[in-house]
Amino acid sequence: MGKGRAFCAGGDVAATIRDINEGTWRLGAKFYWKQFTLNYTLATYRKPQVSILNGIVMGGGAGASIHGRFRVATENSVFAMPETALGLFPDVGASYFLSRLPGFFGEYLGLTGTRLDGAEMLVCGLATHFVPSERLSLLEEALCKLDSSDPTIISAVINEYSKQPYMKEKSAYHRLNVIDRCFSRRTVEEIISALEREALNKKDDWISKTIQSLKRASPTSLKISLRSIRQGRLQGVGQCLVREYRIACHVMQGKLSRDLFEGFRAILLDKDKNPKWEPSKLELVSDDMVDSYFSMMDDEGWEDLKLPARFNLPAYAIAKL
């Protein structure tokens, strides 16, 4: 459980950029190696983890919680994977957990960076329970008194303090049919075209905002993210993290694109919110360019992420979503 307005708002991008600029991108790679190893350990952990998400849950904060057995949302919860607006991509195993959400809701969240509240987290499966914040102290007390690691017993205790939240009328989850029609398309260009056709047939502010979100994001990030989530549908969490580590290293090295550094400048440093992406258009990002991010790095001393061996895991330890 976090303190203040966030459970965890994610990794310190500014510190990572500073390390890269002052030394080498390998400092960033070292951080990602440790972080992804932690994500894998949590995802395959035998003991039930209870994360109380009473606030912001973004980026690395999602990696520290969504892989756990129990995720308790409240009316203060705000979830997002906003990486494409920064020239990054949804990592920390997001290609695993986003790809396992209903329909193509995960592609929608990963590409647009849309924020969800606690009720939406519950209904789509990112949260397992919803507990009003006023009951959290009672829940914590009950969990501390519990002398059992049986997931069924723990779940029953959390259920005692849970309630069914109200889901707002304008929730994107009510538009799952449109999301599935559009975000099931093969390419980002086809997704945007499908959304634009929907906009012609129906006046809906949500559709126009979704199109704007996609057009503001880094074209390279969008294409990397879509492919990563699609591959995640067919892979285990370990394979997803190994792939994401490769992509993260290419992004930090900056040889293929400098969008991470430009996104940091525009969103977090100068805050002009007007990044100059390069390439600037989706059609200029070729399949070969995207392929490069998924390949092993040709850099002396670099190696693929090596995750700790996990043997004889019970089913609940590897299939928490």
Short mmCIF file of C-alpha atoms in Angstrom, two decimals:
data_model
loop_
_atom_site.label_atom_id
_atom_site.label_comp_id
_atom_site.label_asym_id
_atom_site.label_seq_id
_atom_site.Cartn_x
_atom_site.Cartn_y
_atom_site.Cartn_z
CA MET A 1 0.00 0.00 0.00
CA GLY A 2 1.34 3.42 -0.94
CA LYS A 3 1.28 6.54 1.19
CA GLY A 4 -0.21 9.79 -0.06
CA ARG A 5 -1.86 10.16 -3.47
CA ALA A 6 -0.10 7.24 -5.18
CA PHE A 7 0.36 3.52 -4.77
CA CYS A 8 3.26 4.00 -7.21
CA ALA A 9 3.35 6.36 -10.19
CA GLY A 10 6.12 4.41 -11.93
CA GLY A 11 9.86 4.57 -12.43
CA ASP A 12 11.82 7.82 -12.33
CA VAL A 13 12.20 8.56 -16.05
CA ALA A 14 14.14 11.75 -15.30
CA ALA A 15 16.76 9.83 -13.31
CA THR A 16 17.08 7.21 -16.06
CA ILE A 17 17.55 9.90 -18.74
CA ARG A 18 20.13 11.67 -16.55
CA ASP A 19 22.07 8.43 -16.06
CA ILE A 20 22.06 7.80 -19.80
CA ASN A 21 23.19 11.35 -20.62
CA GLU A 22 25.90 11.40 -17.94
CA GLY A 23 27.24 7.92 -18.48
CA THR A 24 25.82 5.19 -20.58
CA TRP A 25 22.47 3.66 -21.47
CA ARG A 26 23.73 0.52 -19.72
CA LEU A 27 22.98 2.16 -16.36
CA GLY A 28 19.35 2.26 -17.46
CA ALA A 29 19.60 -1.33 -18.68
CA LYS A 30 20.84 -2.40 -15.25
CA PHE A 31 17.81 -0.78 -13.64
CA TYR A 32 15.45 -2.51 -16.09
CA TRP A 33 17.15 -5.88 -15.48
CA LYS A 34 16.47 -5.57 -11.74
CA GLN A 35 12.94 -4.26 -12.22
CA PHE A 36 11.90 -6.98 -14.68
CA THR A 37 13.41 -9.66 -12.45
CA LEU A 38 11.27 -8.33 -9.60
CA ASN A 39 8.19 -8.35 -11.86
CA TYR A 40 8.85 -12.01 -12.73
CA THR A 41 9.41 -12.94 -9.08
CA LEU A 42 6.07 -11.34 -8.14
CA ALA A 43 4.27 -13.00 -11.05
CA THR A 44 5.52 -16.46 -10.07
CA TYR A 45 5.42 -16.00 -6.30
CA ARG A 46 3.78 -18.79 -4.29
CA LYS A 47 2.72 -16.58 -1.39
CA PRO A 48 -0.39 -14.45 -2.08
CA GLN A 49 0.44 -10.76 -2.48
CA VAL A 50 -2.22 -8.19 -1.59
CA SER A 51 -1.73 -4.78 -3.23
CA ILE A 52 -3.96 -1.96 -1.98
CA LEU A 53 -4.18 0.46 -4.89
CA ASN A 54 -5.51 3.54 -3.14
CA GLY A 55 -4.21 6.14 -5.59
CA ILE A 56 -2.15 6.36 -8.77
CA VAL A 57 -1.04 3.05 -10.33
CA MET A 58 1.02 3.76 -13.44
CA GLY A 59 3.92 2.18 -15.30
CA GLY A 60 6.23 0.52 -12.81
CA GLY A 61 3.50 0.77 -10.17
CA ALA A 62 1.38 -1.57 -12.29
CA GLY A 63 4.34 -3.95 -12.58
CA ALA A 64 4.67 -4.05 -8.79
CA SER A 65 0.99 -4.92 -8.27
CA ILE A 66 -0.89 -6.35 -11.25
CA HIS A 67 1.31 -9.48 -11.27
CA GLY A 68 0.25 -10.21 -7.67
CA ARG A 69 -2.62 -12.45 -6.60
CA PHE A 70 -4.90 -9.77 -5.11
CA ARG A 71 -5.28 -6.20 -6.39
CA VAL A 72 -7.62 -4.06 -4.29
CA ALA A 73 -8.91 -0.91 -6.00
CA THR A 74 -10.68 2.00 -4.30
CA GLU A 75 -12.55 5.13 -5.42
CA ASN A 76 -9.12 6.87 -5.46
CA SER A 77 -7.46 4.42 -7.87
CA VAL A 78 -6.12 5.76 -11.17
CA PHE A 79 -4.51 3.23 -13.52
CA ALA A 80 -2.66 4.02 -16.75
CA MET A 81 0.18 2.86 -18.95
CA PRO A 82 1.05 6.25 -20.52
CA GLU A 83 4.34 5.26 -22.16
CA THR A 84 3.51 5.92 -25.85
CA ALA A 85 3.14 9.66 -25.09
CA LEU A 86 6.73 9.60 -23.75
CA GLY A 87 8.38 7.72 -26.61
CA LEU A 88 8.39 4.51 -24.57
CA PHE A 89 6.18 1.40 -24.62
CA PRO A 90 4.14 -0.49 -21.97
CA ASP A 91 6.73 -2.64 -20.19
CA VAL A 92 7.06 -4.30 -16.72
CA GLY A 93 5.22 -7.30 -18.17
CA ALA A 94 2.35 -5.17 -19.53
CA SER A 95 2.38 -7.08 -22.81
CA TYR A 96 1.37 -10.07 -20.67
CA PHE A 97 -1.34 -8.51 -18.51
CA LEU A 98 -2.80 -6.10 -21.08
CA SER A 99 -3.13 -8.87 -23.67
CA ARG A 100 -5.22 -10.90 -21.19
CA LEU A 101 -7.91 -8.26 -20.66
CA PRO A 102 -11.33 -8.74 -22.30
CA GLY A 103 -11.36 -8.43 -26.10
CA PHE A 104 -8.92 -5.82 -27.34
CA PHE A 105 -9.24 -3.55 -24.31
CA GLY A 106 -5.54 -4.09 -23.56
CA GLU A 107 -4.46 -2.78 -26.96
CA TYR A 108 -6.69 0.24 -26.38
CA LEU A 109 -5.16 0.98 -22.96
CA GLY A 110 -1.58 0.35 -24.10
CA LEU A 111 -1.73 2.52 -27.22
CA THR A 112 -3.78 5.45 -25.91
CA GLY A 113 -2.54 5.61 -22.29
CA THR A 114 -6.17 6.03 -21.16
CA ARG A 115 -6.74 6.36 -17.41
CA LEU A 116 -9.07 3.98 -15.58
CA ASP A 117 -10.72 4.46 -12.21
CA GLY A 118 -11.16 1.75 -9.58
CA ALA A 119 -14.55 0.57 -10.87
CA GLU A 120 -13.16 0.17 -14.39
CA MET A 121 -10.11 -1.68 -13.05
CA LEU A 122 -12.41 -4.14 -11.33
CA VAL A 123 -14.71 -4.79 -14.27
CA CYS A 124 -11.86 -5.37 -16.75
CA GLY A 125 -9.91 -7.64 -14.38
CA LEU A 126 -6.93 -5.44 -13.47
CA ALA A 127 -8.31 -5.34 -9.92
CA THR A 128 -9.69 -8.37 -8.09
CA HIS A 129 -11.64 -6.41 -5.45
CA PHE A 130 -13.03 -2.94 -4.81
CA VAL A 131 -12.93 -1.70 -1.22
CA PRO A 132 -13.99 1.87 -0.28
CA SER A 133 -11.01 3.76 1.16
CA GLU A 134 -12.85 4.36 4.44
CA ARG A 135 -12.74 0.59 5.06
CA LEU A 136 -9.05 0.09 4.27
CA SER A 137 -7.80 0.38 7.83
CA LEU A 138 -10.27 -2.33 8.89
CA LEU A 139 -9.18 -4.51 5.97
CA GLU A 140 -5.49 -4.09 6.82
CA GLU A 141 -6.20 -4.96 10.44
CA ALA A 142 -8.10 -8.11 9.41
CA LEU A 143 -5.33 -9.18 7.02
CA CYS A 144 -2.64 -8.65 9.67
CA LYS A 145 -4.56 -10.88 12.09
CA LEU A 146 -4.95 -13.60 9.47
CA ASP A 147 -2.80 -16.65 10.13
CA SER A 148 -3.11 -18.24 6.69
CA SER A 149 -1.62 -17.96 3.21
CA ASP A 150 -4.54 -19.82 1.64
CA PRO A 151 -5.76 -17.62 -1.28
CA THR A 152 -9.38 -18.71 -0.71
CA ILE A 153 -9.32 -17.55 2.91
CA ILE A 154 -7.57 -14.28 2.05
CA SER A 155 -10.09 -13.58 -0.71
CA ALA A 156 -12.97 -14.25 1.69
CA VAL A 157 -11.55 -11.70 4.16
CA ILE A 158 -11.18 -9.04 1.44
CA ASN A 159 -14.74 -9.83 0.26
CA GLU A 160 -16.07 -8.88 3.70
CA TYR A 161 -14.97 -5.27 3.10
CA SER A 162 -15.66 -5.16 -0.66
CA LYS A 163 -18.55 -3.58 -2.49
CA GLN A 164 -19.75 -3.37 -6.08
CA PRO A 165 -18.77 0.11 -7.30
CA TYR A 166 -20.73 2.35 -9.64
CA MET A 167 -19.25 2.51 -13.12
CA LYS A 168 -19.56 5.93 -14.74
CA GLU A 169 -21.80 6.24 -17.77
CA LYS A 170 -19.00 7.58 -19.99
CA SER A 171 -16.60 4.75 -19.20
CA ALA A 172 -14.64 3.45 -22.17
CA TYR A 173 -15.55 -0.04 -21.01
CA HIS A 174 -19.13 0.59 -22.15
CA ARG A 175 -17.66 0.98 -25.65
CA LEU A 176 -15.99 -2.42 -25.73
CA ASN A 177 -17.81 -3.32 -28.98
CA VAL A 178 -16.30 -0.30 -30.76
CA ILE A 179 -12.90 -0.95 -29.16
CA ASP A 180 -12.96 -4.56 -30.34
CA ARG A 181 -13.97 -3.56 -33.88
CA CYS A 182 -11.18 -0.99 -34.16
CA PHE A 183 -8.31 -2.22 -31.98
CA SER A 184 -8.47 -5.76 -33.37
CA ARG A 185 -7.05 -4.43 -36.66
CA ARG A 186 -3.64 -5.62 -37.77
CA THR A 187 -1.80 -2.29 -37.86
CA VAL A 188 -1.93 1.05 -36.05
CA GLU A 189 -2.86 2.76 -39.34
CA GLU A 190 -5.83 0.40 -39.74
CA ILE A 191 -6.90 1.01 -36.13
CA ILE A 192 -6.97 4.79 -36.71
CA SER A 193 -8.84 4.36 -40.04
CA ALA A 194 -11.42 2.16 -38.32
CA LEU A 195 -11.90 4.77 -35.58
CA GLU A 196 -12.29 7.52 -38.19
CA ARG A 197 -14.98 5.48 -39.96
CA GLU A 198 -16.77 5.05 -36.61
CA ALA A 199 -16.58 8.84 -36.11
CA LEU A 200 -18.29 9.42 -39.47
CA ASN A 201 -21.18 7.12 -38.52
CA LYS A 202 -21.63 8.35 -34.96
CA LYS A 203 -20.86 11.64 -33.22
CA ASP A 204 -19.02 10.64 -30.06
CA ASP A 205 -16.45 12.74 -28.20
CA TRP A 206 -14.82 9.55 -26.93
CA ILE A 207 -13.92 8.44 -30.48
CA SER A 208 -12.39 11.82 -31.40
CA LYS A 209 -10.39 11.91 -28.13
CA THR A 210 -9.12 8.38 -28.80
CA ILE A 211 -7.98 9.38 -32.30
CA GLN A 212 -6.27 12.49 -30.89
CA SER A 213 -4.44 10.41 -28.25
CA LEU A 214 -3.09 8.09 -30.94
CA LYS A 215 -2.04 10.95 -33.22
CA ARG A 216 -0.20 12.72 -30.36
CA ALA A 217 1.80 9.61 -29.41
CA SER A 218 5.16 8.59 -30.84
CA PRO A 219 4.53 6.70 -34.11
CA THR A 220 7.45 4.39 -33.36
CA SER A 221 6.17 3.71 -29.84
CA LEU A 222 2.69 2.90 -31.15
CA LYS A 223 4.00 0.31 -33.60
CA ILE A 224 6.37 -1.29 -31.08
CA SER A 225 3.61 -1.39 -28.45
CA LEU A 226 1.00 -2.98 -30.69
CA ARG A 227 3.35 -5.72 -31.82
CA SER A 228 4.56 -6.34 -28.26
CA ILE A 229 1.02 -6.72 -26.88
CA ARG A 230 0.02 -8.98 -29.79
CA GLN A 231 3.02 -11.23 -29.17
CA GLY A 232 2.18 -11.23 -25.46
CA ARG A 233 -1.14 -12.94 -26.21
CA LEU A 234 0.77 -16.11 -27.11
CA GLN A 235 3.57 -15.95 -24.53
CA GLY A 236 4.09 -16.52 -20.81
CA VAL A 237 5.06 -13.69 -18.49
CA GLY A 238 8.76 -14.67 -18.57
CA GLN A 239 8.92 -14.57 -22.38
CA CYS A 240 7.14 -11.20 -22.34
CA LEU A 241 9.69 -9.71 -19.93
CA VAL A 242 12.65 -11.02 -21.95
CA ARG A 243 11.21 -9.41 -25.09
CA GLU A 244 10.43 -6.16 -23.29
CA TYR A 245 13.99 -6.01 -21.96
CA ARG A 246 15.33 -6.19 -25.52
CA ILE A 247 13.01 -3.39 -26.64
CA ALA A 248 13.87 -1.25 -23.59
CA CYS A 249 17.60 -1.56 -24.30
CA HIS A 250 17.15 -0.48 -27.93
CA VAL A 251 15.00 2.47 -26.81
CA MET A 252 17.55 3.62 -24.22
CA GLN A 253 20.53 3.16 -26.55
CA GLY A 254 18.86 5.66 -28.89
CA LYS A 255 20.42 4.39 -32.14
CA LEU A 256 17.10 3.46 -33.77
CA SER A 257 15.16 6.49 -32.50
CA ARG A 258 15.59 9.36 -30.01
CA ASP A 259 11.89 9.56 -29.22
CA LEU A 260 12.39 8.69 -25.54
CA PHE A 261 14.63 11.75 -25.08
CA GLU A 262 12.26 14.00 -27.06
CA GLY A 263 9.24 12.74 -25.10
CA PHE A 264 11.05 13.42 -21.83
CA ARG A 265 11.91 16.94 -23.00
CA ALA A 266 8.39 17.81 -24.18
CA ILE A 267 6.32 16.19 -21.43
CA LEU A 268 8.50 16.26 -18.30
CA LEU A 269 11.30 18.84 -18.81
CA ASP A 270 10.15 21.82 -20.91
CA LYS A 271 6.51 20.74 -20.56
CA ASP A 272 5.52 22.32 -23.89
CA LYS A 273 3.63 19.07 -24.67
CA ASN A 274 4.69 19.40 -28.29
CA PRO A 275 7.16 16.59 -28.99
CA LYS A 276 8.82 16.43 -32.41
CA TRP A 277 8.81 12.70 -33.06
CA GLU A 278 11.23 11.22 -35.56
CA PRO A 279 9.96 9.53 -37.70
CA SER A 280 7.01 11.91 -37.49
CA LYS A 281 4.39 9.77 -39.24
CA LEU A 282 3.24 6.18 -38.90
CA GLU A 283 3.83 5.45 -42.60
CA LEU A 284 7.51 6.36 -42.15
CA VAL A 285 7.98 3.64 -39.49
CA SER A 286 8.65 0.51 -41.55
CA ASP A 287 8.19 -3.10 -40.44
CA ASP A 288 11.96 -3.53 -40.67
CA MET A 289 12.47 -0.65 -38.22
CA VAL A 290 10.03 -2.27 -35.78
CA ASP A 291 11.76 -5.65 -36.26
CA SER A 292 15.01 -4.09 -35.07
CA TYR A 293 13.58 -3.37 -31.61
CA PHE A 294 12.71 -7.05 -31.14
CA SER A 295 16.14 -8.34 -32.14
CA MET A 296 19.10 -9.09 -29.90
CA MET A 297 21.45 -6.15 -29.50
CA ASP A 298 24.72 -6.13 -31.38
CA ASP A 299 26.63 -4.55 -28.52
CA GLU A 300 29.64 -6.01 -26.76
CA GLY A 301 28.80 -7.57 -23.42
CA TRP A 302 25.04 -7.25 -23.85
CA GLU A 303 22.91 -10.31 -23.13
CA ASP A 304 19.25 -11.25 -22.99
CA LEU A 305 17.46 -10.97 -19.65
CA LYS A 306 18.14 -14.07 -17.55
CA LEU A 307 15.26 -14.75 -15.19
CA PRO A 308 15.57 -16.89 -12.03
CA ALA A 309 14.55 -20.54 -12.45
CA ARG A 310 11.15 -21.39 -10.96
CA PHE A 311 10.23 -25.06 -10.59
CA ASN A 312 7.01 -26.95 -9.84
CA LEU A 313 4.91 -23.85 -9.55
CA PRO A 314 1.22 -24.29 -8.71
CA ALA A 315 -1.20 -23.08 -11.39
CA TYR A 316 -2.30 -20.05 -9.35
CA ALA A 317 1.30 -18.81 -9.20
CA ILE A 318 1.60 -18.45 -12.96
CA ALA A 319 -1.97 -17.61 -14.00
CA LYS A 320 -3.15 -14.79 -11.76
CA LEU A 321 -5.07 -12.86 -14.43
#
